[in-house]
mmCIF file of C-alpha atoms in Angstrom:
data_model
loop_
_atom_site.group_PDB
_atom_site.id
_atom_site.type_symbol
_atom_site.label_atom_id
_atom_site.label_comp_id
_atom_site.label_asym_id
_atom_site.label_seq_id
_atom_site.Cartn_x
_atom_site.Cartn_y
_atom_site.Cartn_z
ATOM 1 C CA UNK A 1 -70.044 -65.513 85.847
ATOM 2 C CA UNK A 2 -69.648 -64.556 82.334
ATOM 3 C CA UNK A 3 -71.000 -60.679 82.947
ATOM 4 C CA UNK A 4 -68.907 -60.411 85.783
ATOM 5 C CA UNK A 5 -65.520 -61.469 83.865
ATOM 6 C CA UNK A 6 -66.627 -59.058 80.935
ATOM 7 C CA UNK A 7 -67.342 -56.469 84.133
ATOM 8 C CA UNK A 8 -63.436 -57.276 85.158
ATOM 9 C CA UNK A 9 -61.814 -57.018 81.747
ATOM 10 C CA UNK A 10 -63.900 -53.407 81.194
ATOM 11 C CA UNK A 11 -62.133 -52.440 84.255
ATOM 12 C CA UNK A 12 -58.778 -53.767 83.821
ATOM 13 C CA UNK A 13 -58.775 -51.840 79.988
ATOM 14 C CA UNK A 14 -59.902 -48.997 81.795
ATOM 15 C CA UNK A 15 -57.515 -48.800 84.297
ATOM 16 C CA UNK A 16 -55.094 -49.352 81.344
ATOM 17 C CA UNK A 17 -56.118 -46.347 79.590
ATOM 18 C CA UNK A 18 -55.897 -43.835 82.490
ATOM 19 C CA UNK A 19 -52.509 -45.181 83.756
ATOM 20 C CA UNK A 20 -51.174 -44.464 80.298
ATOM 21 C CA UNK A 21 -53.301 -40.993 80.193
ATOM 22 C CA UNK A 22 -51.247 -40.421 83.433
ATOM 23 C CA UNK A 23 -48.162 -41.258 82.983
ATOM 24 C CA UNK A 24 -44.960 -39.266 84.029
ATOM 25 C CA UNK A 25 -45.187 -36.427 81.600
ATOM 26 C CA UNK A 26 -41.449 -35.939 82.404
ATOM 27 C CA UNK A 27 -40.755 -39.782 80.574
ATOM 28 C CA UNK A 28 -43.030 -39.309 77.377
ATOM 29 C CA UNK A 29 -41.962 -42.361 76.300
ATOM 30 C CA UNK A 30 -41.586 -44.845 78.925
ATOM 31 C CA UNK A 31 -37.934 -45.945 79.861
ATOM 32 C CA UNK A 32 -36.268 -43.444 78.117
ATOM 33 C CA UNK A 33 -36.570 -40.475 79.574
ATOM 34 C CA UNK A 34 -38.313 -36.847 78.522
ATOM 35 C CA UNK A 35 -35.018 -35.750 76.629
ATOM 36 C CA UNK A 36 -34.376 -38.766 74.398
ATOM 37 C CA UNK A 37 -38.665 -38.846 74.124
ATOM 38 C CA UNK A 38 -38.812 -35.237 72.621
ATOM 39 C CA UNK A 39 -35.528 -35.824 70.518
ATOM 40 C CA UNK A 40 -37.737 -38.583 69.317
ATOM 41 C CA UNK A 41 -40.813 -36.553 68.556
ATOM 42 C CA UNK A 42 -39.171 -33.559 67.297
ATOM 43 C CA UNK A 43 -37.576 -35.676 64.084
ATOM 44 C CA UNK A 44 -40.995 -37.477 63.364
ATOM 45 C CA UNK A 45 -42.688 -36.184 60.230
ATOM 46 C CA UNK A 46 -45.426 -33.771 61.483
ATOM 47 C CA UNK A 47 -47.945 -35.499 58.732
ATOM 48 C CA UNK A 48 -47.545 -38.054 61.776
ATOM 49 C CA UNK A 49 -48.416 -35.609 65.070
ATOM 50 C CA UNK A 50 -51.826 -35.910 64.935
ATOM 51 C CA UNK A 51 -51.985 -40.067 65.562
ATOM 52 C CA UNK A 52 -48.704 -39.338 67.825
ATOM 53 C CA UNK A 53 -51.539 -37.040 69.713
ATOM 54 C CA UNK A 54 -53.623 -39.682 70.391
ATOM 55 C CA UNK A 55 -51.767 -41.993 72.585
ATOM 56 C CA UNK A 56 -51.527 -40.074 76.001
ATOM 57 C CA UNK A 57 -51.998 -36.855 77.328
ATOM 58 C CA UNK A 58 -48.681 -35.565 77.393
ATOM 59 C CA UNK A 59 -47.775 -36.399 73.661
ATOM 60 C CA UNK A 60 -51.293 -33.634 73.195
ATOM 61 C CA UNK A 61 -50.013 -31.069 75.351
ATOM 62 C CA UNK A 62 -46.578 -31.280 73.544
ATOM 63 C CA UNK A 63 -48.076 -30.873 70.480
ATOM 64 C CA UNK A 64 -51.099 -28.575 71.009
ATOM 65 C CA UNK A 65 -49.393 -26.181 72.954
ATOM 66 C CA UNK A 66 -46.958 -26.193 70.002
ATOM 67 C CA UNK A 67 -44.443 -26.710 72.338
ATOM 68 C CA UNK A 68 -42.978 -28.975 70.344
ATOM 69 C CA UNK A 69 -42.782 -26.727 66.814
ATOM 70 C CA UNK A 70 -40.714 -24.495 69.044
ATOM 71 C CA UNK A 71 -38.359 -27.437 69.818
ATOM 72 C CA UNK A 72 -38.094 -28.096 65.928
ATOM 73 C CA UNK A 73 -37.089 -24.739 65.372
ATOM 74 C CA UNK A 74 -34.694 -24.563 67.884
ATOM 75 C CA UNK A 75 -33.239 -27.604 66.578
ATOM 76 C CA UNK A 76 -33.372 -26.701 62.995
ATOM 77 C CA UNK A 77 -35.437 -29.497 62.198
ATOM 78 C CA UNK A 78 -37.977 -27.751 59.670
ATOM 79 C CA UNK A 79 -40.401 -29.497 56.978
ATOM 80 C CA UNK A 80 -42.249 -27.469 54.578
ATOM 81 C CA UNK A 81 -45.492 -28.098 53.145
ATOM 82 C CA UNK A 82 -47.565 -26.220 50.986
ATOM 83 C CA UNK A 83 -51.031 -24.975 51.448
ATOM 84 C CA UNK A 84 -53.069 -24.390 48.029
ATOM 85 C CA UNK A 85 -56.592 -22.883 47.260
ATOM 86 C CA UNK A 86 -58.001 -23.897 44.298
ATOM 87 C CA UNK A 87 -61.347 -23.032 45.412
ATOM 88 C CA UNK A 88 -62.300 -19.570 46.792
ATOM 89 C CA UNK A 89 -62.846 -21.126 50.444
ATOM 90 C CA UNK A 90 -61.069 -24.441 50.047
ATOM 91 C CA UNK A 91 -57.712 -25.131 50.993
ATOM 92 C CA UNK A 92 -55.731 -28.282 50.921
ATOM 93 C CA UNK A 93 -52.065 -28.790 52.614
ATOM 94 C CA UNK A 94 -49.221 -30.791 49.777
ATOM 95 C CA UNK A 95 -46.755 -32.446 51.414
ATOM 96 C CA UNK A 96 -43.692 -32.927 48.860
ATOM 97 C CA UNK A 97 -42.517 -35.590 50.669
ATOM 98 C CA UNK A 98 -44.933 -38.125 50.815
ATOM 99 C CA UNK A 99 -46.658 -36.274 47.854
ATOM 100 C CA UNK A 100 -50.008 -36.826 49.984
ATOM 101 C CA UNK A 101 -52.976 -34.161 49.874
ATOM 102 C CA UNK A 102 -54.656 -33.194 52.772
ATOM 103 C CA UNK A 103 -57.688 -31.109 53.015
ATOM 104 C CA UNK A 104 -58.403 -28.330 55.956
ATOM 105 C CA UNK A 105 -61.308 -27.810 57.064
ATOM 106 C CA UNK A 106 -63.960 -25.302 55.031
ATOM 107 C CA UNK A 107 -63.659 -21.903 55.815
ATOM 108 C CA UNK A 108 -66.918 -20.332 56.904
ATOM 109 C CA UNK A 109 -66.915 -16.484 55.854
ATOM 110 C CA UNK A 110 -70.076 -14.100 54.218
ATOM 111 C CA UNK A 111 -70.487 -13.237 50.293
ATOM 112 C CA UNK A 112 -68.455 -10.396 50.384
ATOM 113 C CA UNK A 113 -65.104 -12.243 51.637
ATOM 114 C CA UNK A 114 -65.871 -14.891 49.394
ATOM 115 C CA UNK A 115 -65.572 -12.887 46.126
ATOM 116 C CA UNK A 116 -63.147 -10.199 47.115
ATOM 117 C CA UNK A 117 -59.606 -10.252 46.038
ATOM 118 C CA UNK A 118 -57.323 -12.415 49.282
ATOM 119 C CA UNK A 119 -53.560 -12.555 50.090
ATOM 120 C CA UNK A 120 -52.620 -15.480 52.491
ATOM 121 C CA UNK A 121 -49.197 -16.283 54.135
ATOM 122 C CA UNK A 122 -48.158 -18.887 56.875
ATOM 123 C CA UNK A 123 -45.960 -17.774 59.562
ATOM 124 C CA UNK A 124 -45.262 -20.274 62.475
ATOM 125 C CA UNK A 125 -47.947 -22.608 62.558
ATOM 126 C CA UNK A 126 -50.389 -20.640 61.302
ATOM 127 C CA UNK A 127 -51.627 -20.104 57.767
ATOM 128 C CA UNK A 128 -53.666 -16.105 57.394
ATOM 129 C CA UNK A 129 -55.529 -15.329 54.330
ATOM 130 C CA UNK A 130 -56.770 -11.865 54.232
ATOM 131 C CA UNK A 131 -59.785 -10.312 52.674
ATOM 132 C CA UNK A 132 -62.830 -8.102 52.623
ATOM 133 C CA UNK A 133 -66.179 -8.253 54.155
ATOM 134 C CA UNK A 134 -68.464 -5.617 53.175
ATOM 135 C CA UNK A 135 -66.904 -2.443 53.811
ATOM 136 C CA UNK A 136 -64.026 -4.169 56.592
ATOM 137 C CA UNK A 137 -61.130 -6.447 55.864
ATOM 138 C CA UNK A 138 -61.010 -9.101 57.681
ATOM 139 C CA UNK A 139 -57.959 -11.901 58.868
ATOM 140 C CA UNK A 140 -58.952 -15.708 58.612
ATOM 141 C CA UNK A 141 -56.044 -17.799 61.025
ATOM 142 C CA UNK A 142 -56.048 -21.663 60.315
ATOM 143 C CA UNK A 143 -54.170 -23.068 62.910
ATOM 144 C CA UNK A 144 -51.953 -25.983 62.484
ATOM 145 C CA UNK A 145 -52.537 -26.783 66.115
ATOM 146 C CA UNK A 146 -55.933 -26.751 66.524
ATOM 147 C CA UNK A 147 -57.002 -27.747 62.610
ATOM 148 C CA UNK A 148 -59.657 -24.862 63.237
ATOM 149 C CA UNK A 149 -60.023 -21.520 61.137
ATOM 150 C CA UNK A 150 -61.217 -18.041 63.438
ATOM 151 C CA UNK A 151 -61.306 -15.043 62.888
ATOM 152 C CA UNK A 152 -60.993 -11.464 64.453
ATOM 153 C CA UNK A 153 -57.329 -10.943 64.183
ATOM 154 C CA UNK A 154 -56.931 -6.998 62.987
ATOM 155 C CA UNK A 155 -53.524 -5.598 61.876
ATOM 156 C CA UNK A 156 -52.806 -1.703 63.166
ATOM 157 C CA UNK A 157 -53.163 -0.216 59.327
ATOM 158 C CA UNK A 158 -55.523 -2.887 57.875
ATOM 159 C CA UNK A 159 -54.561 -3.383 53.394
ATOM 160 C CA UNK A 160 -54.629 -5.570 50.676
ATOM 161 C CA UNK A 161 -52.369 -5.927 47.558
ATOM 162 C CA UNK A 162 -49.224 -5.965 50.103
ATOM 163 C CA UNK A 163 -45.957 -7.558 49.908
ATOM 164 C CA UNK A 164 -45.267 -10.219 52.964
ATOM 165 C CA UNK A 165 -42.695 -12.947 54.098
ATOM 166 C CA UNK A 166 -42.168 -15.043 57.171
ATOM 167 C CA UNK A 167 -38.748 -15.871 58.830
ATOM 168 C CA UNK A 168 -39.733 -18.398 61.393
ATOM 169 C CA UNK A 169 -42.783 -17.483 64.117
ATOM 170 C CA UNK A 170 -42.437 -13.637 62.573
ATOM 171 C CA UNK A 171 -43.351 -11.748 59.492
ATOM 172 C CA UNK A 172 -44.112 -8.605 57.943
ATOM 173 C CA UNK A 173 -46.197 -6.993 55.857
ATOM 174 C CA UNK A 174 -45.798 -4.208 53.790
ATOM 175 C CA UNK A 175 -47.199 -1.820 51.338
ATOM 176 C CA UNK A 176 -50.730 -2.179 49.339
ATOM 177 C CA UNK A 177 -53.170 -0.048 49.400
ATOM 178 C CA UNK A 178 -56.387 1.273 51.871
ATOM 179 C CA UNK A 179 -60.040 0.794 51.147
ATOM 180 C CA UNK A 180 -60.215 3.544 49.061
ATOM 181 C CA UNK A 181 -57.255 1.859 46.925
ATOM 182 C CA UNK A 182 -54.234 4.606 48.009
ATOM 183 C CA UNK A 183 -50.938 3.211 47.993
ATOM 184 C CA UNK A 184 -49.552 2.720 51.532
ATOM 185 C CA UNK A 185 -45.979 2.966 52.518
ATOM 186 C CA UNK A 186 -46.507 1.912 56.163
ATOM 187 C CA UNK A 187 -45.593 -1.714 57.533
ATOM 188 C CA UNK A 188 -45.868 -3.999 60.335
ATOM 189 C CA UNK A 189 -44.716 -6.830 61.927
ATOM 190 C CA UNK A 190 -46.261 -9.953 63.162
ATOM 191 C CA UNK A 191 -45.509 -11.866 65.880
ATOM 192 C CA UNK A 192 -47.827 -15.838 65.451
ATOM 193 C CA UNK A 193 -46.225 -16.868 68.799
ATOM 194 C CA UNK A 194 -48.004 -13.552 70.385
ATOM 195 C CA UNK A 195 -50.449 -12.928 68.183
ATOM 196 C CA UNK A 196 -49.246 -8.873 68.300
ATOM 197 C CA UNK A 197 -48.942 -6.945 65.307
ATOM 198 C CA UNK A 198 -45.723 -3.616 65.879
ATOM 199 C CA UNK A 199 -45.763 -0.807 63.407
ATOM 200 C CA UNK A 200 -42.745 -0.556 61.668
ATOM 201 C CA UNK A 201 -40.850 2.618 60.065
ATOM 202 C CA UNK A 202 -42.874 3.564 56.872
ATOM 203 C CA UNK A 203 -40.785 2.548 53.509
ATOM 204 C CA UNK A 204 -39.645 5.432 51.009
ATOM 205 C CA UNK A 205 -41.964 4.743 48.500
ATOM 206 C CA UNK A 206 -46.061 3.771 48.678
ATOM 207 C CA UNK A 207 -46.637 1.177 46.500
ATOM 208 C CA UNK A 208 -49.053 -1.817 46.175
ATOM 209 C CA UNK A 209 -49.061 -4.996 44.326
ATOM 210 C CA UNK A 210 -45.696 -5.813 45.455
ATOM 211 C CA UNK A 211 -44.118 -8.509 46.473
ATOM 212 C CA UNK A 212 -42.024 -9.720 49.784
ATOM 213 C CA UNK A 213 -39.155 -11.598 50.780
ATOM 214 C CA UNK A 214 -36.594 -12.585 53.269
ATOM 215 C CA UNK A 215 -33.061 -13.281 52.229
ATOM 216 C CA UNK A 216 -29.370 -13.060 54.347
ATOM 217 C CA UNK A 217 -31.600 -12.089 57.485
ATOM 218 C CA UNK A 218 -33.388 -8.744 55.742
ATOM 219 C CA UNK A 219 -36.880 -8.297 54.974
ATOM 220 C CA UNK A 220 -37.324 -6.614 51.222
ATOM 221 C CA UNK A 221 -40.118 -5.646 49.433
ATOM 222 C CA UNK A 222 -39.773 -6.011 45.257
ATOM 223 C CA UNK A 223 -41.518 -3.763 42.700
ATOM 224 C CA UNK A 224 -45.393 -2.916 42.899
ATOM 225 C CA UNK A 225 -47.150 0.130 41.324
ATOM 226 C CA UNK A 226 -47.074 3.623 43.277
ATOM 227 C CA UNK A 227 -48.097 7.514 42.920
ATOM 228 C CA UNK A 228 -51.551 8.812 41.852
ATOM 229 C CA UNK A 229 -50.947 7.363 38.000
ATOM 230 C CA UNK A 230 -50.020 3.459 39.456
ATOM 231 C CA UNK A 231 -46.132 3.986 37.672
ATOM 232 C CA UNK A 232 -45.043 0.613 37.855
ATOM 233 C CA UNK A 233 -41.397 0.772 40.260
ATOM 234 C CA UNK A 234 -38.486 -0.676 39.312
ATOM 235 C CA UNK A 235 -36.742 -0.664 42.984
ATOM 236 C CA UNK A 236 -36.743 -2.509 45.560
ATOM 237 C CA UNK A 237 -36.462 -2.046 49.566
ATOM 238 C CA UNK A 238 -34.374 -3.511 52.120
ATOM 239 C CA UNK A 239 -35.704 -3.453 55.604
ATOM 240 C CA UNK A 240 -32.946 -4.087 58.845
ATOM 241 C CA UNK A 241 -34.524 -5.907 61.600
ATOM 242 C CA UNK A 242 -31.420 -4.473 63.185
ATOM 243 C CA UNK A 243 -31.214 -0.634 62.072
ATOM 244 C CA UNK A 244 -34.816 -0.914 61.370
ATOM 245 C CA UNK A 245 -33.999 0.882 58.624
ATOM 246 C CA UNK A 246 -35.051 1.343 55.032
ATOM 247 C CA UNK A 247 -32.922 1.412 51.855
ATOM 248 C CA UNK A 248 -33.900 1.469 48.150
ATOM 249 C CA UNK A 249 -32.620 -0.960 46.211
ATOM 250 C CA UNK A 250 -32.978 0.025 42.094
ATOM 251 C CA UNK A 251 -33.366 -2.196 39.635
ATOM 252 C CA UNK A 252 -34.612 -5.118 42.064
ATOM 253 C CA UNK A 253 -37.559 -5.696 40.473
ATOM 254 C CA UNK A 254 -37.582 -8.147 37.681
ATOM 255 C CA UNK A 255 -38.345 -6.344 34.002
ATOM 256 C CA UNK A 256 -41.263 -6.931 32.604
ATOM 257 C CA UNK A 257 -40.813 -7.974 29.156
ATOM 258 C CA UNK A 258 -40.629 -5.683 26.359
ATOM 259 C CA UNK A 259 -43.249 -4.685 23.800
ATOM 260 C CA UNK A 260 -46.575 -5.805 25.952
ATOM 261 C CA UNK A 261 -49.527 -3.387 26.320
ATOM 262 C CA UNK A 262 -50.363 -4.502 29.525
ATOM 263 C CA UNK A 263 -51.172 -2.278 32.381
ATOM 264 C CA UNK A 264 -49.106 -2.274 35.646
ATOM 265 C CA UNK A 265 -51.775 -2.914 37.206
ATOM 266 C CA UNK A 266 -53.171 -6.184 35.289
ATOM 267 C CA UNK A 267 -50.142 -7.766 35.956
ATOM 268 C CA UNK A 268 -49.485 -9.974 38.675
ATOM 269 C CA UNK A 269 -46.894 -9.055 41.560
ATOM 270 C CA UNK A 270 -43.557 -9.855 40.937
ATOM 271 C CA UNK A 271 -43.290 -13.568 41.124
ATOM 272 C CA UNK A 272 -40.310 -14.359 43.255
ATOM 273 C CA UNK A 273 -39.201 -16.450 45.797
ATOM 274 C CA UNK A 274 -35.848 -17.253 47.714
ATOM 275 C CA UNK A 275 -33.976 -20.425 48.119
ATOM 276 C CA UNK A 276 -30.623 -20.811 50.292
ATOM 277 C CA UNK A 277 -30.703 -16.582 50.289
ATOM 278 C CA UNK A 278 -30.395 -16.702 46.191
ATOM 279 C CA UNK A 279 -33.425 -14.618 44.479
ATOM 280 C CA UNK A 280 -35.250 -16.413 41.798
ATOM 281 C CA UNK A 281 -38.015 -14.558 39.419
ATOM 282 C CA UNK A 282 -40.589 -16.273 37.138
ATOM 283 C CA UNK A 283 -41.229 -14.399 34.088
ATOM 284 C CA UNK A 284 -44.698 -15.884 32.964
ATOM 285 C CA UNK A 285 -44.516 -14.104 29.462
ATOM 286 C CA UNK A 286 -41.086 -15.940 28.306
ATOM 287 C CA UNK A 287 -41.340 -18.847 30.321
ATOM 288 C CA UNK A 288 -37.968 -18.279 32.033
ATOM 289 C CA UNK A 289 -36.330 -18.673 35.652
ATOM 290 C CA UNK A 290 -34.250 -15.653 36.060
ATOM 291 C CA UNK A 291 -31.672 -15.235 39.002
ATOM 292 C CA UNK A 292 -30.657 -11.593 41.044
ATOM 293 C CA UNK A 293 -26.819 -11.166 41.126
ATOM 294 C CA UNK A 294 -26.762 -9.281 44.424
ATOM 295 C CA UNK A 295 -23.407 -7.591 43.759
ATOM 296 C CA UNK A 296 -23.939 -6.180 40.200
ATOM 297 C CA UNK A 297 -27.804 -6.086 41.382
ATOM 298 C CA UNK A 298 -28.696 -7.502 37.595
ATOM 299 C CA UNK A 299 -31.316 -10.161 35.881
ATOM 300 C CA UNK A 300 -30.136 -13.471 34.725
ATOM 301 C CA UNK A 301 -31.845 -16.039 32.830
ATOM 302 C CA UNK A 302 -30.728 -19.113 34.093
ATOM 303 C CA UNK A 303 -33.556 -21.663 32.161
ATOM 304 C CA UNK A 304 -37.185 -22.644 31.808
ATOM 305 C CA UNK A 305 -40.004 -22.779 33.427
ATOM 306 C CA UNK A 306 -42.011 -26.117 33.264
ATOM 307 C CA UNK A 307 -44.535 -26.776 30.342
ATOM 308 C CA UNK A 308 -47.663 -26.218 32.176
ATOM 309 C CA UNK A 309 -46.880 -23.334 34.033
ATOM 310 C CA UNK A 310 -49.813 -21.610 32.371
ATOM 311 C CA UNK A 311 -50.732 -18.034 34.111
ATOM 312 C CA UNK A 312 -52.988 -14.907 32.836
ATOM 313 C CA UNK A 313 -50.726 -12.049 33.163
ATOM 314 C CA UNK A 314 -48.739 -13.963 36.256
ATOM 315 C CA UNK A 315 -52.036 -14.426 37.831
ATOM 316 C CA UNK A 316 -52.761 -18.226 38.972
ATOM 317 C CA UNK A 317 -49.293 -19.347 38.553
ATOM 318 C CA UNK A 318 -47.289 -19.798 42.321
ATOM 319 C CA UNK A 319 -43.881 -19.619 42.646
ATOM 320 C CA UNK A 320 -42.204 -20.490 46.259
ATOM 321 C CA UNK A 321 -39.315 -21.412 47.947
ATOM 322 C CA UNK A 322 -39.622 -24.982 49.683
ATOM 323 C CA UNK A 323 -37.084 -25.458 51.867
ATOM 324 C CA UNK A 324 -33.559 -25.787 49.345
ATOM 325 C CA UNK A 325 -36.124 -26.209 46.453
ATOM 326 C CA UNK A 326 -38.484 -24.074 44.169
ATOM 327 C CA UNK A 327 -42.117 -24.884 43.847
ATOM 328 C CA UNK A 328 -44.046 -24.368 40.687
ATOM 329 C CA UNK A 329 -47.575 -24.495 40.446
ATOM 330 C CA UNK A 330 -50.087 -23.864 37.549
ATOM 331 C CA UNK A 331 -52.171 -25.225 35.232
ATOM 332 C CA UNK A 332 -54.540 -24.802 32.544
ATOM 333 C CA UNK A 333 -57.685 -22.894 33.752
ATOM 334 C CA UNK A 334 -60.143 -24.015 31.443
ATOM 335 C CA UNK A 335 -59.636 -27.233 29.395
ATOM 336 C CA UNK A 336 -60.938 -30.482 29.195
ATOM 337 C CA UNK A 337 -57.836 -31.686 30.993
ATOM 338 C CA UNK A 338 -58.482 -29.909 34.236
ATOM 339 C CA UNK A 339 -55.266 -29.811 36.114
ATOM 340 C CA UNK A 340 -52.324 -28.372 37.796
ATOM 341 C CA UNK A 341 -48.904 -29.629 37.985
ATOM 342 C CA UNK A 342 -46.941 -29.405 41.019
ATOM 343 C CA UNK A 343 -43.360 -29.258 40.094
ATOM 344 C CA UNK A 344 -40.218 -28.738 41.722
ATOM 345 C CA UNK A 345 -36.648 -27.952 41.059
ATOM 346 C CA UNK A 346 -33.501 -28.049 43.746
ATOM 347 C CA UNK A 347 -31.454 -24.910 42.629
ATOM 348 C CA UNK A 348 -28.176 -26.449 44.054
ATOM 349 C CA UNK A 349 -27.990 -28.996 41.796
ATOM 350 C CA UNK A 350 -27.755 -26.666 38.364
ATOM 351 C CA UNK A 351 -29.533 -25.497 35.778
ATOM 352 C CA UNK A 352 -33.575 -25.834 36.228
ATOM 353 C CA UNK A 353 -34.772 -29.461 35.535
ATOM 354 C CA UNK A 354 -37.866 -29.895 37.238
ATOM 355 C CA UNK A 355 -39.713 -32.679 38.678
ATOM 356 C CA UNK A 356 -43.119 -33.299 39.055
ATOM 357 C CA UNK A 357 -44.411 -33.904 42.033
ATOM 358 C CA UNK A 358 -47.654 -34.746 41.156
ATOM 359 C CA UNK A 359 -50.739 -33.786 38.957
ATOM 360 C CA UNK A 360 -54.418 -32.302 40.808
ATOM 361 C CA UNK A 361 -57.496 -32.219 39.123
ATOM 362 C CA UNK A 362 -59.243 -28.847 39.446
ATOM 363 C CA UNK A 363 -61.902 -26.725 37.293
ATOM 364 C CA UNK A 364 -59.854 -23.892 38.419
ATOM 365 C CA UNK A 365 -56.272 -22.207 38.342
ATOM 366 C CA UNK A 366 -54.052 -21.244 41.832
ATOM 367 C CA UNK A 367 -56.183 -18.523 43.986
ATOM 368 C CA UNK A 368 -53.647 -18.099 46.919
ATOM 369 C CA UNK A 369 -50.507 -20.247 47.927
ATOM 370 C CA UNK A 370 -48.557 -20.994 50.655
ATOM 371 C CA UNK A 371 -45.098 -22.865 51.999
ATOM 372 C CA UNK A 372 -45.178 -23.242 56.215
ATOM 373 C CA UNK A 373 -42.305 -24.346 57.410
ATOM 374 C CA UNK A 374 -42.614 -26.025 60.832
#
């Protein structure tokens, strides 16, 4: 009697289970309807899509096909989080909301990718770190969607030491140099939701160690070193998705400050980032937040940069737009205190005061960073 009741409550649970695996994928959310379900979803924090995957079928498909990013987007519901790697294969997603840490998986690569010199950038829902292996370079995709790394992604002209920004599910890439270490002028675009890489018009200038941005709807690529005796450039370029057409910008790069006997090519690229279509620089050597006055196309200093936003020549110190705020990350590389400080400031609301966000242990300073917005 009793094995045959346990029999009919296995079978009543399981019946339970499939009707909700099968359930109207048109409701979503039973009673009230697919529309008011995904208006639902779509304003959930997507720290919380993974559990929301696990309740039926249709909530996965939503969310795995990334159906439901596209729906954000479209909506102009966008969080940003940042992905950090502190360790050469490591990386770990921040969350400035809920100031939570959240580790991805490892990333499985040979000896060669794992000590030569990487870029990354997140575009859609995906997060691309590029590198070498032996002679080759190579593209590692983490996918939000999957929580799986691959590889085998190759872009037309394949570089490193380029400048590169995303504007939603596209970005480009431009600049740095071939294997033999030749400044490039070429650029291309990617496409996450297609996976295609498109050749662009080549800039005016080759140069390499630059940086990239998107601001008022333009791509432009800031400073860099170029010609056979790596001159470090001064100008910038504006790219038209429209036109598709290049145009120099001078004095866009931030100055480097005066007196140092650094080579151009020690130096990190220009560290800049853009919030609400306003360019902000980090000078490492003074410590100060500068700000580009588009019109008169001039440097200002408009305040400080936070206490521990240690760097060697710019080098382990990140600098990103989140969202309407600035994200500062660094640390002391080799102390007994072992940290870095994630801080951040909201531009709109004055001068720089920053906030910490929170404090990471690591043996190490900032290798590559990150800010998906999804």
């Amino acid at each position: 009697m009793c094995g045959f009741g346990s029999m009919s409550f296995v079978h009543q649970s399981s019946n339970r289970r499939r009707a909700v695996d099968n359930s109207d994928s048109d409701s979503l959310i039973h009673g009230i309807g697919r529309d008011n379900s995904i208006s639902c979803l779509i304003r959930c924090s997507r720290a919380d899509y993974r559990t929301i995957a696990s309740l039926n079928r249709s909530f996965r498909s939503l969310i795995q096909s990334g159906e439901l990013y596209k729906l954000r987007r479209k909506a102009g519901i966008i969080e940003h989080w940042v992905y950090i790697s502190c360790h050469l294969l490591e990386w770990e997603a921040f969350d400035p909301n809920r100031r939570r840490w959240m580790p991805l998986p490892k990333m499985h690569s040979n000896e060669c990718f794992f000590f030569s010199d990487k870029e990354s950038l997140a575009v859609g829902t995906e997060l691309l770190v590029f590198g070498k292996e032996v002679m080759s370079n190579v593209i590692y995709r983490y996918s939000l969607l999957t929580n799986k790394w691959s590889s085998g992604m190759r872009m037309n002209a394949p570089r490193c030491l380029f400048g590169s920004a995303s504007l939603g599910e596209i970005a480009i890439i431009a600049g740095g140099c071939d294997s033999k270490g030749n400044a490039l002028s070429s650029a291309e675009l990617y496409n996450s939701e297609t996976g295609n890489w498109q050749r662009l018009q080549n800039m005016l200038k080759p140069r390499k160690m630059c940086s990239g941005v998107f601001m008022d709807g333009k791509f432009y690529v800031i400073g860099g070193v170029g010609g056979s005796d790596s001159k470090l450039l001064t100008c910038g370029e504006e790219y038209n998705l429209a036109t598709e057409i290049w145009t120099e910008i001078p004095n866009m790069s931030p100055s480097r400050s005066s007196g140092t006997d650094t080579p151009a090519t020690a130096e990190a690229p220009p560290l800049v980032a853009v919030v609400d279509n306003v360019l902000y620089a980090a000078d490492y050597a003074t410590m100060e937040v500068r700000k580009y006055d588009k019109e008169r196309r001039e440097w200002h200093s408009v305040g400080r940069l936070p206490e521990r936003a240690a760097s060697m020549n710019g080098w382990g110190l990140a600098f990103r737009a989140c969202g309407h705020r600035l994200i500062c990350i660094g640390g002391p590389r080799a102390s007994g205190e072992g940290f870095i400080e994630v801080n951040s400031w909201v531009p709109s609301k004055g001068p720089p005061e920053w906030i910490l966000l929170d404090r990471k242990q690591s043996a190490s300073f900032v290798y590559n960073c990150a800010v998906m917005g999804c």
